[in-house]
Amino acid sequence: MKNIRNFCIIAHIDHGKSTLADRLLQTTNTITSRQFQEQMLDNMDLERERGITIKSHAIQMDYEQDGEKYVLNLIDTPGHVDFSYEVSRSIAACEGALLIVDATQGIEAQTISNLYLALEHNLIIIPVLNKMDLDSAMPDEVSDQIIDLIGCDLEDIIPASGKTGFGVDRILEAIIARVPAPTGSIDAPLQALIFDSVFNSFRGVIAYFRIFNGQISQGERVKFMNTKKEYNADEVGVLKMNQLPKKTLYAGDVGYIISGIKEAKEVKVGDTITHVKGGTTEAIQGFENVKPMVFAGIYPVENDDFEELRTAMEKLQLNDASLTFEPESSAALGFGFRCGFLGMLHMEIIQERLEREFEMTVITTVPNVSYHAFNKKGEMRIVNNPSDLPGPNVLDYVEEPYIRAQIITKSEFIGTIMTLCMDKRGLIKNQVYLSTDRVELTFEMPLAEIVFDFYDRLKTLSRGYASFDYHPIGYRQSELVKLDILLNGDYVDALSSLIHRDNAYEFGKKICEKLRKLIPRQQYDIAIQAGIGAKIISRETIKALRKDVTAKCYGGDISRKRKLLEKQKKGKKRMRQVGNVEIPQSAFMAVLKLDE
């Protein structure tokens, strides 16, 4: 056990951790040059296309130093704020972490938040200064930032380059020297923490775990403590580039178990595996339950596909435990699910994965956050869907979630970023200069305001130099109203939203204008209205397609033309009564991108 090292890589998005992981795999000869491709551990098409890591990936490397053989278990983690849950799971399974900082960009918001996560779990931090081969690298400035942040010495920081492979040997030596070997006893009852799981259509659910105490062998009877279900360990093994079966795994090992589980919901990430006979009674305290930040409805385009969508969601949830969903129905869209996501990027990724991996075409409604509505008796109700909001006759007040946002940016962009945050009802709480030209701004603002387009606008205003991270700080009372969208006098529940009274007029007007451009013209006029309760605050009209019925009348009395026009008018009136306006999927998506 003394020769095992478990470590993860944490960094802000785009600081080069996947490239560095590639170099580690090559240096330890885990992969041959023939197998090698860029972003080796990012095995999803989506990850490669976007150049981001979405899932944590575990892999075992063998390394020899001074004649001793070591086993290194690496878990590569995502860097985007929306996938911080993946990071918390990886950290729970490790003893050390490589903190990677881009030498050209310095410390960013997500670096700090992931670092705090690692320190809470008492991980040993090895700081690495990446991208040293670039001309724009600022090693001295960024080293000072790292020393200020974690209080290490200058010689502790390892300069490296994932692209050229410079410094990779030093990183491997530091992992062996600084990261402690796993503690735990091989003879104690089995305790293994599940930190991830995947679905294989031939083998069922494959759970990835880290053993803290005891040992597990093929063919043994095991129990999952959370679900209290028992299984046979059909196959256990370690994770190389492919799964490698082993007879027995011991304390400190990271591996996988296949036990013929067919139901996705039987495996809970964070659960503890133990033996049925002589097993432990104490579950491992892994990581906290995930709290979704953004809610949206996901509906199948064809109502008959509802059950298929449910199966697809369950398999996705197995792979991404931060996705939550429950069934709901809508008058406009039929049956679907109200899903909870960690952020807008997470929502976009889930939607793309449903389309790619399960060939499910879905419609997504306007995203919103979770509110607390209090009635006049003082009873509280959680509102995840605008249509759940109690009527004005019983509603007393509404509370909305607030967050503390940390924005790190260059000092030249302070003015524009402050204006953006003020527009989003933010209050500035603190302003700290990290260096002469880098500043950290702390705001308190409503979560609902950052759901839509805040991140995109922040990046635009700061030319990509601002980094953003946030933490929930509780609920506060707010002046919120329910904004309804009506088409031809009928409510479209999928487009309704809860919004602050001050922004309602502006928002309603934008939605009406946007829908007017997107809904195809019909044979009759269509009225698009935005209303609060019974009061209409905005209206747009889509003009009818008009057939020229008087074309065949040339000459003759005007009454002939009038007769034809009256006949057309009656037909249009009847058509409007029975007509049904279809809203294209692009209209639902466009509501999310109102500022374009």
Coordinates of C-alpha atoms in Angstrom, one line a residue:
M1 CA 0.0 0.0 0.0
K2 CA 2.9 2.4 0.7
N3 CA 3.6 2.5 -3.1
I4 CA 0.1 3.7 -4.1
R5 CA -0.6 7.4 -4.8
N6 CA -4.1 8.7 -5.4
F7 CA -4.3 12.2 -6.8
C8 CA -6.6 14.4 -8.9
I9 CA -6.0 17.5 -11.2
I10 CA -7.8 20.7 -10.4
A11 CA -7.8 23.9 -12.4
H12 CA -9.9 26.6 -14.0
I13 CA -11.3 25.8 -17.4
D14 CA -8.7 26.0 -20.3
H15 CA -5.6 26.0 -18.0
G16 CA -4.4 22.8 -19.8
K17 CA -5.1 20.0 -17.4
S18 CA -6.2 17.5 -20.0
T19 CA -3.0 18.1 -22.0
L20 CA -0.9 17.7 -18.9
A21 CA -2.7 14.4 -18.1
D22 CA -1.8 13.3 -21.7
R23 CA 1.9 13.9 -21.0
L24 CA 1.7 12.0 -17.7
L25 CA 0.1 9.0 -19.5
Q26 CA 2.9 9.1 -22.1
T27 CA 5.7 9.5 -19.6
T28 CA 4.6 6.5 -17.6
N29 CA 4.1 4.5 -20.8
T30 CA 0.4 3.9 -19.9
I31 CA -0.4 4.4 -23.6
T32 CA 1.8 3.7 -26.6
S33 CA 2.5 6.4 -29.2
R34 CA 0.3 4.5 -31.6
Q35 CA -2.7 4.7 -29.3
F36 CA -2.1 8.3 -28.4
Q37 CA -4.5 11.2 -29.4
E38 CA -5.0 14.6 -28.0
Q39 CA -7.2 14.9 -24.9
M40 CA -6.8 11.2 -24.3
L41 CA -9.1 11.0 -21.2
D42 CA -11.9 13.1 -22.7
N43 CA -13.7 10.2 -24.5
M44 CA -16.9 12.0 -25.3
D45 CA -17.2 13.7 -28.7
L46 CA -18.7 16.7 -27.0
E47 CA -15.7 17.1 -24.8
R48 CA -13.3 17.0 -27.8
E49 CA -15.4 19.4 -29.9
R50 CA -15.7 22.0 -27.2
G51 CA -12.3 21.5 -25.7
I52 CA -13.7 21.1 -22.2
T53 CA -13.8 18.3 -19.7
I54 CA -17.3 17.3 -18.6
K55 CA -16.7 14.1 -16.8
S56 CA -14.1 13.1 -14.3
H57 CA -11.9 10.2 -15.6
A58 CA -10.0 7.8 -13.5
I59 CA -6.9 5.9 -14.8
Q60 CA -4.1 3.9 -13.3
M61 CA -0.4 4.5 -14.2
D62 CA 2.6 2.4 -13.3
Y63 CA 5.8 4.3 -12.6
E64 CA 9.3 3.3 -11.5
Q65 CA 11.6 5.5 -9.5
D66 CA 14.9 4.6 -7.9
G67 CA 14.2 0.9 -8.5
E68 CA 10.8 1.0 -6.7
K69 CA 7.5 0.4 -8.5
Y70 CA 4.7 2.8 -7.8
V71 CA 1.0 2.7 -8.8
L72 CA -0.5 6.2 -9.5
N73 CA -4.2 6.6 -9.7
L74 CA -5.1 9.8 -11.5
I75 CA -8.5 11.4 -11.7
D76 CA -8.8 14.2 -14.3
T77 CA -11.5 16.7 -13.4
P78 CA -13.6 19.4 -15.2
G79 CA -12.7 23.0 -14.7
H80 CA -16.0 24.8 -15.5
V81 CA -18.1 26.1 -12.6
D82 CA -21.1 24.0 -13.7
F83 CA -19.3 20.7 -13.1
S84 CA -17.9 21.4 -9.7
Y85 CA -19.9 18.5 -8.4
E86 CA -17.7 16.1 -10.4
V87 CA -14.6 17.8 -8.8
S88 CA -16.0 17.3 -5.2
R89 CA -16.4 13.5 -6.0
S90 CA -12.9 13.1 -7.3
I91 CA -11.5 15.0 -4.3
A92 CA -13.2 12.6 -1.9
A93 CA -11.4 9.7 -3.4
C94 CA -7.9 11.2 -3.3
E95 CA -5.0 12.2 -0.9
G96 CA -3.4 14.8 -3.1
A97 CA -4.2 17.3 -5.9
L98 CA -2.2 18.9 -8.6
L99 CA -3.3 22.6 -8.7
I100 CA -2.6 23.8 -12.2
V101 CA -2.4 27.5 -13.0
D102 CA -2.0 29.0 -16.5
A103 CA 1.2 31.1 -16.5
T104 CA -0.3 33.4 -19.0
Q105 CA -3.6 34.1 -17.2
G106 CA -2.8 33.7 -13.5
I107 CA -5.2 32.6 -10.8
E108 CA -8.9 32.5 -11.7
A109 CA -12.1 32.2 -9.7
Q110 CA -12.6 28.4 -10.2
T111 CA -9.0 27.8 -9.2
I112 CA -9.8 29.3 -5.8
S113 CA -13.1 27.5 -5.3
N114 CA -11.6 24.1 -6.3
L115 CA -8.6 24.7 -4.0
Y116 CA -10.9 25.4 -1.0
L117 CA -12.8 22.1 -1.8
A118 CA -9.4 20.2 -1.7
L119 CA -8.3 21.9 1.5
E120 CA -11.6 21.0 3.2
H121 CA -10.7 17.3 2.5
N122 CA -7.1 17.9 3.8
L123 CA -5.5 17.1 0.5
I124 CA -1.8 17.8 -0.1
I125 CA -1.6 20.5 -2.8
I126 CA 1.2 20.5 -5.5
P127 CA 1.1 23.8 -7.4
V128 CA 2.1 23.5 -11.1
L129 CA 2.7 26.5 -13.3
N130 CA 1.6 25.4 -16.8
K131 CA 2.1 26.8 -20.3
M132 CA 5.6 27.9 -19.6
D133 CA 6.5 27.5 -23.3
L134 CA 4.4 30.5 -24.3
D135 CA 6.0 33.9 -25.0
S136 CA 3.2 35.6 -23.0
A137 CA 3.9 33.5 -19.8
M138 CA 4.4 35.6 -16.6
P139 CA 6.1 33.1 -14.2
D140 CA 7.2 35.6 -11.6
E141 CA 3.8 37.4 -11.2
V142 CA 1.8 34.2 -11.2
S143 CA 4.1 32.5 -8.8
D144 CA 3.6 35.4 -6.4
Q145 CA -0.2 34.9 -6.7
I146 CA 0.1 31.2 -6.0
I147 CA 2.3 31.9 -2.9
D148 CA -0.3 34.4 -1.6
L149 CA -3.1 32.0 -2.2
I150 CA -1.7 28.8 -0.6
G151 CA 1.2 30.0 1.4
C152 CA 3.8 27.7 -0.2
D153 CA 7.5 28.4 -0.9
L154 CA 8.7 29.4 -4.4
E155 CA 10.6 26.1 -4.8
D156 CA 7.4 24.1 -4.2
I157 CA 5.9 25.5 -7.5
I158 CA 6.8 23.3 -10.5
P159 CA 7.1 25.1 -13.8
A160 CA 5.8 22.8 -16.6
S161 CA 4.4 22.7 -20.1
G162 CA 1.7 20.2 -21.0
K163 CA 2.4 20.8 -24.7
T164 CA 6.1 20.2 -24.8
G165 CA 6.4 17.8 -21.8
F166 CA 8.7 20.1 -19.9
G167 CA 8.6 19.6 -16.1
V168 CA 6.5 16.3 -16.3
D169 CA 9.3 14.3 -14.6
R170 CA 9.4 16.8 -11.7
I171 CA 5.7 16.5 -11.3
L172 CA 5.8 12.7 -11.0
E173 CA 8.7 12.9 -8.5
A174 CA 6.7 15.5 -6.5
I175 CA 3.6 13.2 -6.5
I176 CA 5.7 10.3 -5.0
A177 CA 7.5 12.6 -2.6
R178 CA 4.7 14.8 -1.3
V179 CA 1.4 12.9 -1.7
P180 CA 0.9 10.5 1.2
A181 CA 0.2 6.9 0.6
P182 CA -3.4 5.8 1.4
T183 CA -4.1 4.9 5.1
G184 CA -6.4 2.1 6.0
S185 CA -6.1 -1.6 6.9
I186 CA -6.4 -4.6 4.5
D187 CA -7.7 -6.7 7.4
A188 CA -10.5 -4.3 8.5
P189 CA -14.1 -4.8 7.2
L190 CA -14.5 -3.7 3.5
Q191 CA -15.3 0.0 3.1
A192 CA -15.3 1.3 -0.5
L193 CA -16.7 4.7 -1.8
I194 CA -18.5 4.8 -5.1
F195 CA -17.4 8.0 -6.9
D196 CA -18.7 7.4 -10.4
S197 CA -20.7 4.9 -12.5
V198 CA -21.4 4.3 -16.1
F199 CA -24.0 2.2 -18.0
N200 CA -22.9 -0.5 -20.4
S201 CA -25.7 -2.1 -22.5
F202 CA -24.0 -5.5 -22.3
R203 CA -22.8 -5.6 -18.7
G204 CA -25.3 -3.4 -16.9
V205 CA -24.1 -0.7 -14.5
I206 CA -20.4 -0.5 -13.8
A207 CA -19.5 1.3 -10.5
Y208 CA -16.1 3.0 -10.0
F209 CA -14.9 2.9 -6.4
R210 CA -12.0 3.7 -4.1
I211 CA -11.3 1.2 -1.3
F212 CA -10.6 2.8 2.1
N213 CA -10.4 -0.4 4.2
G214 CA -10.4 -4.1 3.6
Q215 CA -10.3 -6.0 0.3
I216 CA -12.7 -7.2 -2.4
S217 CA -12.4 -10.3 -4.5
Q218 CA -14.1 -11.6 -7.6
G219 CA -17.2 -13.7 -6.8
E220 CA -17.8 -12.3 -3.2
R221 CA -21.2 -11.3 -2.0
V222 CA -21.3 -7.5 -1.5
K223 CA -23.9 -5.0 -0.2
F224 CA -24.5 -1.4 -1.2
M225 CA -25.2 0.4 2.2
N226 CA -27.5 3.2 0.9
T227 CA -29.8 1.1 -1.2
K228 CA -29.4 -2.0 1.1
K229 CA -29.2 -4.3 -2.0
E230 CA -26.9 -7.3 -2.3
Y231 CA -25.0 -8.5 -5.3
N232 CA -22.3 -10.9 -6.5
A233 CA -19.1 -9.2 -7.5
D234 CA -18.9 -10.8 -11.0
E235 CA -15.8 -8.9 -12.0
V236 CA -13.5 -6.5 -10.2
G237 CA -10.5 -4.8 -11.6
V238 CA -8.5 -1.6 -12.2
L239 CA -8.9 1.2 -14.7
K240 CA -6.1 1.3 -17.3
M241 CA -7.0 2.7 -20.7
N242 CA -9.4 -0.2 -20.8
Q243 CA -10.8 -2.1 -17.8
L244 CA -8.3 -4.7 -16.5
P245 CA -9.9 -7.5 -14.4
K246 CA -8.1 -8.6 -11.2
K247 CA -8.7 -11.4 -8.7
T248 CA -8.6 -9.1 -5.6
L249 CA -8.3 -5.4 -4.9
Y250 CA -7.0 -4.0 -1.6
A251 CA -7.3 -0.9 0.6
G252 CA -6.0 2.2 -1.3
D253 CA -6.9 0.8 -4.7
V254 CA -9.2 2.6 -7.2
G255 CA -11.1 0.2 -9.4
Y256 CA -14.5 -0.9 -10.8
I257 CA -17.1 -3.6 -10.0
I258 CA -19.5 -5.3 -12.4
S259 CA -22.3 -7.1 -10.6
G260 CA -25.1 -7.4 -13.3
I261 CA -27.1 -4.4 -12.0
K262 CA -29.7 -3.5 -14.7
E263 CA -31.5 -0.7 -12.9
A264 CA -29.8 2.7 -13.0
K265 CA -31.4 3.8 -9.7
E266 CA -29.8 1.0 -7.7
V267 CA -26.4 2.7 -7.8
K268 CA -26.0 5.9 -5.9
V269 CA -22.8 7.9 -6.3
G270 CA -21.4 8.4 -2.8
D271 CA -22.7 5.1 -1.6
T272 CA -20.5 2.6 0.4
I273 CA -19.8 -1.0 -0.7
T274 CA -19.2 -3.6 2.0
H275 CA -19.3 -7.4 2.4
V276 CA -22.7 -9.0 3.3
K277 CA -20.9 -11.2 5.9
G278 CA -18.6 -9.4 8.4
G279 CA -19.1 -6.0 6.6
T280 CA -18.7 -2.6 8.2
T281 CA -21.6 -0.8 9.8
E282 CA -20.2 2.7 9.1
A283 CA -20.8 4.3 5.7
I284 CA -18.1 6.6 4.4
Q285 CA -18.9 10.3 4.5
G286 CA -18.1 11.2 0.9
F287 CA -19.5 14.5 -0.5
E288 CA -22.5 16.6 0.1
N289 CA -25.7 16.2 -1.9
V290 CA -25.9 18.2 -5.0
K291 CA -28.2 21.3 -5.1
P292 CA -29.6 22.1 -8.6
M293 CA -29.4 25.8 -9.4
V294 CA -31.4 26.1 -12.6
F295 CA -34.7 24.3 -13.4
A296 CA -36.2 23.8 -16.9
G297 CA -38.8 21.5 -18.4
I298 CA -37.6 18.9 -20.9
Y299 CA -40.3 17.5 -23.2
P300 CA -40.2 14.9 -26.0
V301 CA -41.2 16.4 -29.4
E302 CA -43.5 13.3 -29.9
N303 CA -45.6 12.6 -26.9
D304 CA -45.3 8.8 -27.5
D305 CA -41.6 9.1 -26.7
F306 CA -42.2 9.9 -23.1
E307 CA -41.1 6.5 -21.7
E308 CA -38.0 6.4 -23.9
L309 CA -37.1 9.9 -22.6
R310 CA -37.5 8.6 -19.0
T311 CA -35.1 5.6 -19.7
A312 CA -32.6 8.0 -21.4
M313 CA -32.7 10.4 -18.4
E314 CA -32.1 7.5 -15.9
K315 CA -29.1 6.3 -17.8
L316 CA -27.7 9.9 -18.1
Q317 CA -28.3 10.4 -14.3
L318 CA -26.2 7.3 -13.7
N319 CA -23.3 9.0 -15.6
D320 CA -24.0 12.4 -14.2
A321 CA -25.4 12.3 -10.6
S322 CA -25.9 16.0 -10.5
L323 CA -28.9 15.8 -12.8
T324 CA -32.2 15.7 -11.0
F325 CA -35.7 15.2 -12.6
E326 CA -39.3 14.6 -11.9
P327 CA -42.3 14.1 -14.2
E328 CA -44.6 17.1 -15.0
S329 CA -47.1 18.0 -17.6
S330 CA -47.8 21.1 -19.6
A331 CA -50.9 22.1 -21.6
A332 CA -48.8 23.2 -24.5
L333 CA -46.2 20.4 -24.6
G334 CA -47.8 17.3 -23.0
F335 CA -45.9 15.1 -20.7
G336 CA -42.2 15.7 -19.8
F337 CA -39.8 16.3 -16.9
R338 CA -38.9 19.2 -14.7
C339 CA -35.1 18.9 -14.5
G340 CA -32.6 20.5 -12.1
F341 CA -29.2 21.5 -13.5
L342 CA -26.1 23.1 -12.0
G343 CA -26.0 25.9 -14.5
M344 CA -26.7 26.9 -18.1
L345 CA -23.7 25.0 -19.6
H346 CA -24.8 21.9 -17.8
M347 CA -28.3 22.2 -19.2
E348 CA -26.9 22.7 -22.7
I349 CA -24.6 19.6 -22.4
I350 CA -27.5 17.4 -21.1
Q351 CA -29.7 18.4 -24.0
E352 CA -26.9 17.7 -26.5
R353 CA -26.1 14.3 -24.8
L354 CA -29.8 13.3 -25.0
E355 CA -29.8 14.0 -28.7
R356 CA -26.4 12.4 -29.5
E357 CA -26.3 9.4 -27.2
F358 CA -30.0 8.5 -27.1
E359 CA -31.3 10.1 -30.3
M360 CA -34.0 11.9 -28.4
T361 CA -35.1 15.3 -29.8
V362 CA -36.4 17.4 -27.0
I363 CA -37.9 20.8 -26.3
T364 CA -36.5 22.8 -23.4
T365 CA -38.7 25.4 -21.7
V366 CA -37.5 28.7 -20.2
P367 CA -35.1 28.0 -17.4
N368 CA -35.8 29.4 -13.9
V369 CA -34.6 28.9 -10.3
S370 CA -36.4 27.6 -7.2
Y371 CA -38.4 30.1 -5.2
H372 CA -40.1 30.0 -1.8
A373 CA -43.7 31.3 -1.9
F374 CA -45.5 32.1 1.4
N375 CA -49.2 32.3 1.7
K376 CA -51.2 34.5 4.1
K377 CA -51.3 31.7 6.7
G378 CA -47.5 31.8 6.7
E379 CA -47.1 28.3 5.0
M380 CA -44.2 27.9 2.6
R381 CA -44.3 26.2 -0.8
I382 CA -41.3 25.6 -3.0
V383 CA -41.9 26.8 -6.5
N384 CA -39.7 25.2 -9.3
N385 CA -42.2 25.9 -12.1
P386 CA -43.9 29.4 -12.6
S387 CA -47.3 27.7 -13.0
D388 CA -47.0 26.4 -9.4
L389 CA -47.1 30.0 -8.0
P390 CA -50.2 30.5 -5.8
G391 CA -52.7 33.0 -7.0
P392 CA -52.5 36.7 -5.8
N393 CA -55.6 36.2 -3.5
V394 CA -53.6 33.7 -1.3
L395 CA -50.0 34.8 -1.9
D396 CA -48.4 36.9 0.7
Y397 CA -44.7 37.3 -0.5
V398 CA -42.0 35.4 -2.4
E399 CA -38.4 34.8 -1.5
E400 CA -35.7 34.2 -4.1
P401 CA -32.3 32.6 -3.8
Y402 CA -29.3 34.9 -3.6
I403 CA -25.7 34.1 -4.4
R404 CA -22.3 35.5 -3.5
A405 CA -20.4 36.0 -6.8
Q406 CA -16.6 36.3 -7.1
I407 CA -15.4 37.9 -10.3
I408 CA -11.6 38.1 -11.0
T409 CA -10.8 40.5 -13.8
K410 CA -8.3 43.0 -15.1
S411 CA -8.6 46.4 -13.5
E412 CA -9.5 48.1 -16.8
F413 CA -12.8 46.3 -17.0
I414 CA -14.0 47.2 -13.4
G415 CA -16.4 49.9 -14.6
T416 CA -18.3 47.8 -17.3
I417 CA -18.5 44.7 -15.0
M418 CA -19.9 46.8 -12.1
T419 CA -22.5 48.3 -14.4
L420 CA -23.5 44.8 -15.6
C421 CA -23.8 43.5 -12.0
M422 CA -25.9 46.6 -11.0
D423 CA -28.2 46.0 -13.9
K424 CA -28.7 42.5 -12.6
R425 CA -29.7 43.8 -9.2
G426 CA -26.3 43.1 -7.7
L427 CA -24.8 44.8 -4.6
I428 CA -21.0 45.2 -4.5
K429 CA -19.6 43.9 -1.2
N430 CA -15.9 43.9 -1.6
Q431 CA -13.1 44.9 -4.0
V432 CA -9.6 43.5 -3.5
Y433 CA -6.5 44.0 -5.7
L434 CA -4.7 40.7 -6.1
S435 CA -1.9 42.4 -8.1
T436 CA -1.5 45.8 -9.7
D437 CA -3.8 45.0 -12.6
R438 CA -5.9 42.1 -11.3
V439 CA -8.9 42.7 -9.0
E440 CA -11.4 40.5 -7.2
L441 CA -14.9 41.8 -7.0
T442 CA -17.5 40.3 -4.6
F443 CA -21.2 40.8 -5.3
E444 CA -24.4 39.6 -3.8
M445 CA -27.1 39.2 -6.4
P446 CA -30.2 37.1 -7.2
L447 CA -29.4 33.7 -8.8
A448 CA -32.3 34.2 -11.3
E449 CA -30.3 37.1 -12.8
I450 CA -27.3 35.0 -13.7
V451 CA -29.3 32.1 -15.2
F452 CA -29.8 33.6 -18.6
D453 CA -26.9 35.3 -20.3
F454 CA -24.8 36.7 -17.4
Y455 CA -21.8 34.5 -18.0
D456 CA -21.7 35.2 -21.8
R457 CA -22.1 39.0 -21.3
L458 CA -19.4 39.0 -18.6
K459 CA -16.9 37.3 -21.0
T460 CA -17.9 39.7 -23.8
L461 CA -17.4 42.8 -21.7
S462 CA -14.1 41.7 -20.3
R463 CA -12.8 40.3 -23.7
G464 CA -12.6 36.8 -22.1
Y465 CA -10.5 38.0 -19.1
A466 CA -13.0 37.8 -16.3
S467 CA -13.5 34.5 -14.4
F468 CA -16.6 33.8 -12.4
D469 CA -17.6 31.6 -9.5
Y470 CA -20.6 31.7 -7.1
H471 CA -21.9 30.2 -3.9
P472 CA -25.6 30.2 -2.6
I473 CA -26.1 32.4 0.5
G474 CA -29.8 31.8 1.2
Y475 CA -33.2 33.3 0.3
R476 CA -34.4 36.9 0.5
Q477 CA -37.8 38.5 0.1
S478 CA -38.3 40.0 -3.3
E479 CA -40.9 41.8 -5.5
L480 CA -41.6 39.0 -8.0
V481 CA -44.4 38.7 -10.5
K482 CA -45.5 35.9 -12.8
L483 CA -45.2 37.0 -16.4
D484 CA -47.6 35.1 -18.8
I485 CA -47.3 34.9 -22.5
L486 CA -50.6 34.6 -24.4
L487 CA -51.1 33.5 -28.0
N488 CA -54.5 34.4 -29.4
G489 CA -55.7 34.7 -25.8
D490 CA -54.5 31.3 -24.7
Y491 CA -51.8 31.0 -22.0
V492 CA -48.6 29.2 -23.2
D493 CA -47.5 27.8 -19.8
A494 CA -44.1 26.7 -21.2
L495 CA -43.1 30.3 -21.9
S496 CA -44.3 31.8 -18.5
S497 CA -41.6 33.0 -16.1
L498 CA -41.2 34.5 -12.7
I499 CA -39.4 37.9 -12.9
H500 CA -38.8 41.0 -10.8
R501 CA -41.5 43.6 -11.2
D502 CA -39.0 46.3 -12.4
N503 CA -37.8 44.1 -15.3
A504 CA -41.2 42.6 -16.3
Y505 CA -42.2 45.3 -18.8
E506 CA -38.8 45.2 -20.6
F507 CA -38.7 41.4 -20.6
G508 CA -42.3 41.0 -21.8
K509 CA -41.7 43.4 -24.7
K510 CA -38.6 41.6 -25.8
I511 CA -40.3 38.2 -25.7
C512 CA -43.3 39.4 -27.8
E513 CA -41.0 41.0 -30.4
K514 CA -38.9 37.9 -30.6
L515 CA -41.9 35.6 -31.0
R516 CA -43.4 37.8 -33.7
K517 CA -40.3 37.1 -35.8
L518 CA -40.2 33.4 -35.1
I519 CA -43.8 32.2 -35.3
P520 CA -44.8 31.5 -38.9
R521 CA -47.6 33.6 -40.4
Q522 CA -51.1 32.0 -40.5
Q523 CA -54.2 32.7 -42.5
Y524 CA -55.4 35.0 -39.7
D525 CA -54.0 37.6 -37.4
I526 CA -52.2 36.2 -34.3
A527 CA -52.0 38.4 -31.2
I528 CA -49.0 37.8 -28.9
Q529 CA -49.4 39.3 -25.5
A530 CA -47.4 39.5 -22.3
G531 CA -49.5 39.9 -19.1
I532 CA -49.1 40.1 -15.4
G533 CA -52.3 38.7 -13.9
A534 CA -55.2 40.3 -15.8
K535 CA -53.1 43.3 -17.0
I536 CA -51.6 43.1 -20.5
I537 CA -48.2 44.9 -20.6
S538 CA -47.1 44.3 -24.1
R539 CA -48.6 43.2 -27.4
E540 CA -47.4 42.3 -30.9
T541 CA -49.5 41.1 -33.9
I542 CA -48.5 38.7 -36.6
K543 CA -50.3 39.8 -39.7
A544 CA -52.3 37.3 -41.7
L545 CA -51.3 35.9 -45.0
R546 CA -53.9 37.4 -47.3
K547 CA -55.2 35.9 -50.5
D548 CA -56.3 38.4 -53.0
V549 CA -59.9 37.3 -53.5
T550 CA -60.9 40.3 -55.6
A551 CA -58.3 39.5 -58.3
K552 CA -61.0 38.0 -60.5
C553 CA -63.2 41.1 -60.4
Y554 CA -62.2 43.6 -63.0
G555 CA -64.8 46.4 -63.6
G556 CA -68.4 46.0 -62.4
D557 CA -70.0 47.3 -59.3
I558 CA -68.1 47.7 -56.0
S559 CA -70.7 45.6 -54.2
R560 CA -69.3 42.4 -55.9
K561 CA -65.8 43.1 -54.4
R562 CA -67.4 43.8 -51.0
K563 CA -69.3 40.6 -51.1
L564 CA -66.1 38.6 -51.7
L565 CA -64.2 40.5 -49.0
E566 CA -67.1 39.9 -46.4
K567 CA -67.0 36.2 -47.3
Q568 CA -63.2 36.1 -46.7
K569 CA -63.7 37.9 -43.4
K570 CA -66.2 35.3 -42.1
G571 CA -63.9 32.5 -43.1
K572 CA -60.9 34.1 -41.2
K573 CA -63.1 34.6 -38.1
R574 CA -64.1 30.9 -38.1
M575 CA -60.5 29.9 -38.7
R576 CA -59.3 31.9 -35.7
Q577 CA -61.9 30.1 -33.5
V578 CA -60.7 26.7 -34.4
G579 CA -57.1 27.6 -35.4
N580 CA -54.2 26.3 -33.3
V581 CA -50.8 28.1 -33.3
E582 CA -47.8 25.8 -33.3
I583 CA -44.7 27.3 -31.6
P584 CA -41.5 26.1 -33.2
Q585 CA -38.6 24.8 -31.0
S586 CA -36.5 27.8 -32.1
A587 CA -38.9 30.1 -30.3
F588 CA -38.3 28.3 -27.0
M589 CA -34.6 28.5 -27.5
A590 CA -34.7 32.1 -28.6
V591 CA -36.2 33.2 -25.3
L592 CA -33.0 32.1 -23.7
K593 CA -30.9 34.4 -25.9
L594 CA -32.9 37.6 -25.7
D595 CA -30.0 40.0 -25.9
E596 CA -28.6 38.9 -29.3

